[in-house]
PDB file of C-alpha atoms in Angstrom:
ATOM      1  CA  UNK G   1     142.491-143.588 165.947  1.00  0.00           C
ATOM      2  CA  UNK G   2     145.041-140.477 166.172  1.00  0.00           C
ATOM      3  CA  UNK G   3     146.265-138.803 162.569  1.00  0.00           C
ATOM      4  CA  UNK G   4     149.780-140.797 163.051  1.00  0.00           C
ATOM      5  CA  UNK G   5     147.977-144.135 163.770  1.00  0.00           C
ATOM      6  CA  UNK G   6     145.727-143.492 160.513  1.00  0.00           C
ATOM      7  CA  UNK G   7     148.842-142.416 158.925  1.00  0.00           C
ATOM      8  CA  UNK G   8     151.162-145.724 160.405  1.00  0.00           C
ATOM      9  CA  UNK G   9     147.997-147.802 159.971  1.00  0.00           C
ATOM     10  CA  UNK G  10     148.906-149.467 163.373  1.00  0.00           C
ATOM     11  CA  UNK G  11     147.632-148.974 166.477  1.00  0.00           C
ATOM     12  CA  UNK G  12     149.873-150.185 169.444  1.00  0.00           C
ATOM     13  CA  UNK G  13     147.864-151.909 172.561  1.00  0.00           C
ATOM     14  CA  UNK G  14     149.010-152.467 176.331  1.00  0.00           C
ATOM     15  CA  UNK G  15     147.623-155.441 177.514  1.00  0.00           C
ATOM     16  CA  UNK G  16     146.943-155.950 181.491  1.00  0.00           C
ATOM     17  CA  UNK G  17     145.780-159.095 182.523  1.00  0.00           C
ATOM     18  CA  UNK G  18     143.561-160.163 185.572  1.00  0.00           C
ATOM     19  CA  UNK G  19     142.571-163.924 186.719  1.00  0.00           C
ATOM     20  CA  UNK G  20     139.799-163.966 188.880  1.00  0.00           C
ATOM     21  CA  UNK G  21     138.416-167.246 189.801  1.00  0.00           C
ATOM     22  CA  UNK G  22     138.694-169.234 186.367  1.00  0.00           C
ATOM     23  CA  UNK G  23     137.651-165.740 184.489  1.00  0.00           C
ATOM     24  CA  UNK G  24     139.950-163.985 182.130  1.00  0.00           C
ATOM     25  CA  UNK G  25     140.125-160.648 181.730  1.00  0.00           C
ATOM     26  CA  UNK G  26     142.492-158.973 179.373  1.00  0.00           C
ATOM     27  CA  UNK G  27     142.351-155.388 178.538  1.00  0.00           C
ATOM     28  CA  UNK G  28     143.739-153.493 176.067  1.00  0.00           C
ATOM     29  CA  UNK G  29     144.873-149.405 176.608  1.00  0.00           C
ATOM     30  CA  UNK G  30     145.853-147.672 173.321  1.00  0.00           C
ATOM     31  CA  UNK G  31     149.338-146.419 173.643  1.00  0.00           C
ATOM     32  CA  UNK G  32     150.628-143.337 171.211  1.00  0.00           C
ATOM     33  CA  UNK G  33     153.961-144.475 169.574  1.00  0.00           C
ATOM     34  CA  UNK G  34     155.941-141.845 171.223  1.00  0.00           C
ATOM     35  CA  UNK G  35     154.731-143.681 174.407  1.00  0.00           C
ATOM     36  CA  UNK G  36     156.003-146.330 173.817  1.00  0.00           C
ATOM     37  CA  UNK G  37     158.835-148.456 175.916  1.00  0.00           C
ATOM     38  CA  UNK G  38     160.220-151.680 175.436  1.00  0.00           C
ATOM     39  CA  UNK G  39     159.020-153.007 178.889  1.00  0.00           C
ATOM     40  CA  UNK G  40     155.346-152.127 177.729  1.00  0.00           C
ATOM     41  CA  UNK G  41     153.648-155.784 177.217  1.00  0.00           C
ATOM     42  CA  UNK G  42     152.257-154.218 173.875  1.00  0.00           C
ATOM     43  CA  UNK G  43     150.886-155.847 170.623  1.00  0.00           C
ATOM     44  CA  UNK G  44     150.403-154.124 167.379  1.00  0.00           C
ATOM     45  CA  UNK G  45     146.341-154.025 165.711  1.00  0.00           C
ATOM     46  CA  UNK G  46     146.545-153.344 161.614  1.00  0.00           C
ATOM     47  CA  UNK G  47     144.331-151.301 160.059  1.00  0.00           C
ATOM     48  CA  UNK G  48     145.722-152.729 156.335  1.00  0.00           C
ATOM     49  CA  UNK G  49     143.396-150.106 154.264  1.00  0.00           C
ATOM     50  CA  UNK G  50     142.309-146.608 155.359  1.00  0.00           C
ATOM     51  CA  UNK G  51     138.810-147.328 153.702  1.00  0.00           C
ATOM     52  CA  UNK G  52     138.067-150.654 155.448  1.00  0.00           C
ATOM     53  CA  UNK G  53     137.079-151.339 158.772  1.00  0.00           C
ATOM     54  CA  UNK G  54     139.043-154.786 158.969  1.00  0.00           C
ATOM     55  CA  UNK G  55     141.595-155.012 161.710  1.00  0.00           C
ATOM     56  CA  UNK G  56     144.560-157.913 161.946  1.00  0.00           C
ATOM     57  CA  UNK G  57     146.612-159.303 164.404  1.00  0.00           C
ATOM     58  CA  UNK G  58     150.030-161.112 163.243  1.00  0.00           C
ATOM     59  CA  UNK G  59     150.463-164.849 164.800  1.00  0.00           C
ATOM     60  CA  UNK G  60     153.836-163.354 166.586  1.00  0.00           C
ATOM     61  CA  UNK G  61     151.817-161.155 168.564  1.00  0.00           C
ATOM     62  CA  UNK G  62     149.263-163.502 169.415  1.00  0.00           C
ATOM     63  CA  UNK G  63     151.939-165.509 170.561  1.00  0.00           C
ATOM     64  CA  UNK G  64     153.444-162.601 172.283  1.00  0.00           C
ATOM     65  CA  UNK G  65     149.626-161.960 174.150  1.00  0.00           C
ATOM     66  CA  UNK G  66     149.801-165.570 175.039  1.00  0.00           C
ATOM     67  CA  UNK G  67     153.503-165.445 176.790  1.00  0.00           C
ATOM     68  CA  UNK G  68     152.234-162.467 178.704  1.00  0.00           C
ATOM     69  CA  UNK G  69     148.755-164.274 179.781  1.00  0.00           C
ATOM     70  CA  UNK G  70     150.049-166.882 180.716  1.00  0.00           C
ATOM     71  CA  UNK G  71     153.706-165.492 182.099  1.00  0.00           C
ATOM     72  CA  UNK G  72     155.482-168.092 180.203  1.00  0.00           C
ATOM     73  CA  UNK G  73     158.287-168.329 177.757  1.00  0.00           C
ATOM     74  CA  UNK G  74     157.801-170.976 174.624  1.00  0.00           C
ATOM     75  CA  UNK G  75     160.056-173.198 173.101  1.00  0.00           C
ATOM     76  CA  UNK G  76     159.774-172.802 169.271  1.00  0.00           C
ATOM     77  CA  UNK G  77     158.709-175.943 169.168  1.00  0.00           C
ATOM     78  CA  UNK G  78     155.745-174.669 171.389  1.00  0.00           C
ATOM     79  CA  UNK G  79     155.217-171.847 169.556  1.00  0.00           C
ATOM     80  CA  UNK G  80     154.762-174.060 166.350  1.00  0.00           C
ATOM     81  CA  UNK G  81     152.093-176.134 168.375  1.00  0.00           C
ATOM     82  CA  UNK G  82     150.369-172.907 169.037  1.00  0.00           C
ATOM     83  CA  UNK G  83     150.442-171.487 165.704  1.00  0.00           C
ATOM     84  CA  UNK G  84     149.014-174.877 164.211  1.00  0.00           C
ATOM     85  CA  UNK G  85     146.384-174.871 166.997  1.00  0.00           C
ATOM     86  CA  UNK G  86     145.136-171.319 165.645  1.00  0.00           C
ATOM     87  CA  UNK G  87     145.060-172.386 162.384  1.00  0.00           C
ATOM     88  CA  UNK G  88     141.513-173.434 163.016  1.00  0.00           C
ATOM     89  CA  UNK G  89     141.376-169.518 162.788  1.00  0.00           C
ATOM     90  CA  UNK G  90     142.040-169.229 159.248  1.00  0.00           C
ATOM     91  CA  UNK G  91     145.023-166.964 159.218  1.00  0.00           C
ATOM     92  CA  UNK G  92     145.721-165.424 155.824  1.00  0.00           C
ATOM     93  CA  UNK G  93     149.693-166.201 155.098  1.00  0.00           C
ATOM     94  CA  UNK G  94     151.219-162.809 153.800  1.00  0.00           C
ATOM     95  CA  UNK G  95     154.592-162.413 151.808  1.00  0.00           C
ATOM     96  CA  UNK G  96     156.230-160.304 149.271  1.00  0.00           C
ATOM     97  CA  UNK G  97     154.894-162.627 146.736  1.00  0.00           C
ATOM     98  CA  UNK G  98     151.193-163.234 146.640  1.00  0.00           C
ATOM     99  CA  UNK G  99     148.668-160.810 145.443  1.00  0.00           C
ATOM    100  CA  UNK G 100     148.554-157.248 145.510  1.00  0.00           C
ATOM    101  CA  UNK G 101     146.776-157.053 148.951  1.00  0.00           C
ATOM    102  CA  UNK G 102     148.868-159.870 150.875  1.00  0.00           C
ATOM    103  CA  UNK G 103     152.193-157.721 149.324  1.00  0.00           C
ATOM    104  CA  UNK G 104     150.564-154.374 150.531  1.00  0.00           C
ATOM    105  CA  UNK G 105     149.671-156.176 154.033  1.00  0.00           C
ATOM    106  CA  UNK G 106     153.206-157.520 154.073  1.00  0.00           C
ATOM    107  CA  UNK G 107     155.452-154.745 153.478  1.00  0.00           C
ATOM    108  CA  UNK G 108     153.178-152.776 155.803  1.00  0.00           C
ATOM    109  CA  UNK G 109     154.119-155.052 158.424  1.00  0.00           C
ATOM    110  CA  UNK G 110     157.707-155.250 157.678  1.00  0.00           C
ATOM    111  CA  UNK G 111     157.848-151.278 158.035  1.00  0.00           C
ATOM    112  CA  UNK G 112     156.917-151.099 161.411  1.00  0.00           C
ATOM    113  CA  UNK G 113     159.531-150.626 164.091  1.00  0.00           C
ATOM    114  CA  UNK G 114     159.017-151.342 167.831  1.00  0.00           C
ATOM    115  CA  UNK G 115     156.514-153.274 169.248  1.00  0.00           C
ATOM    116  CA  UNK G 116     157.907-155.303 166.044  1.00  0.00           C
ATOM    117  CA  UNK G 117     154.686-157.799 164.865  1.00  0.00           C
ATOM    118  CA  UNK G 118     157.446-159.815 163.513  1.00  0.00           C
ATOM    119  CA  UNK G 119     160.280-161.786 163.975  1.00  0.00           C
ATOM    120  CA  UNK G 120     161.734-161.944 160.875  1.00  0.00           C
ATOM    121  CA  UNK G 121     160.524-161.073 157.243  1.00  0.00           C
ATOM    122  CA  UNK G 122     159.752-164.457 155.299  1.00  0.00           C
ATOM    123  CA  UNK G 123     155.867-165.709 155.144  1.00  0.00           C
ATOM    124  CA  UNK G 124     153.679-163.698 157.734  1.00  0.00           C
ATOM    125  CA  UNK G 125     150.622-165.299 159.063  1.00  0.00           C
ATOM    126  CA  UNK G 126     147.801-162.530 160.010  1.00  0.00           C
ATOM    127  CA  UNK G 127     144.490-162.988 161.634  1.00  0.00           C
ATOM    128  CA  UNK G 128     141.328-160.846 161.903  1.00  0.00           C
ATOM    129  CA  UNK G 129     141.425-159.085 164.903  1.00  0.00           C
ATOM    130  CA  UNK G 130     137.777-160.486 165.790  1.00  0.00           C
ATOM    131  CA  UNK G 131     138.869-164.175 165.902  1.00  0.00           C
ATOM    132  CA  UNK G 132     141.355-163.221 168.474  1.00  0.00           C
ATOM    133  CA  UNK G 133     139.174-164.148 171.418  1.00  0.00           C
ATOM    134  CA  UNK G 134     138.638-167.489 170.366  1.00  0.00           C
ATOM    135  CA  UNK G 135     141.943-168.189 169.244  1.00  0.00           C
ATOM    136  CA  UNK G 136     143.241-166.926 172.619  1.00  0.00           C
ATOM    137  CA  UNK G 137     140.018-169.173 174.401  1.00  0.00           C
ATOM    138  CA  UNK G 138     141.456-172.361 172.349  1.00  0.00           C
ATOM    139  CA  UNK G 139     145.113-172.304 173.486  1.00  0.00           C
ATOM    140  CA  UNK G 140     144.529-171.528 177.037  1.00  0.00           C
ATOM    141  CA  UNK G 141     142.254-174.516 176.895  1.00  0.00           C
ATOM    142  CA  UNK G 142     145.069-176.645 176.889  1.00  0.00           C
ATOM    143  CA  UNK G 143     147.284-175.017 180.037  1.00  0.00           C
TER     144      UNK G 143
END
């Protein structure tokens, strides 16, 4: 990670996509923020504490990765089904009232300007970055 990604504790990822056959393939290129542009299909990967090597993913980019896979656009209602589908996951809800860690996590998240891994600020589900792969494997399951 660069000095301002250590410093952010965000690193931004363009994602490319390629189907061949019935295989998958998504790849993800680190992208400086200065290098950043809205048309980018980018998602955001925390790095929560300098000290630990844990990595998370917020359920509005996963959702965001998922409209880009699969060149869709969800319905909330969709994007409900989705997020209760990764549940299986075990997503750790963040807010600014739970314990010291979820509030650190939380206003981290809420700092961060554009990619934006939120919508809004209320209750923010986060996942480790690991379980991404098989979150991503279970909802494409189903289209």
């Amino acid at each position: 990670w660069s000095y301002e990604e250590i410093k952010q504790r965000r690193r931004i990822y363009n994602t490319s996509v390629n189907i061949a056959d019935t295989v998958l393939c998504v790849t993800f290129t680190a992208v400086q923020p200065e290098d950043y542009r809205e048309d980018m299909p980018c998602i955001s990967v925390l790095k929560p504490h300098k000290d630990i090597s844990r990595h998370l993913i917020t359920s509005v980019d996963m959702i965001r990765l998922l409209k880009y896979i699969t060149c869709d656009w969800f319905p909330v209602s969709e994007q409900n089904r989705i997020r209760r589908n990764l549940e299986e996951l075990k997503p750790k809800t963040v807010s600014n009232r739970g314990t010291e860690e979820e509030v650190a996590i939380y206003k981290l998240i809420c700092s961060l300007s554009h990619p934006e891994p939120k919508n809004i600020s209320k209750d923010i589900k986060v996942f480790e970055w690991d379980s991404m792969a098989r979150g991503l494997r279970k909802v494409l399951s189903r289209y």
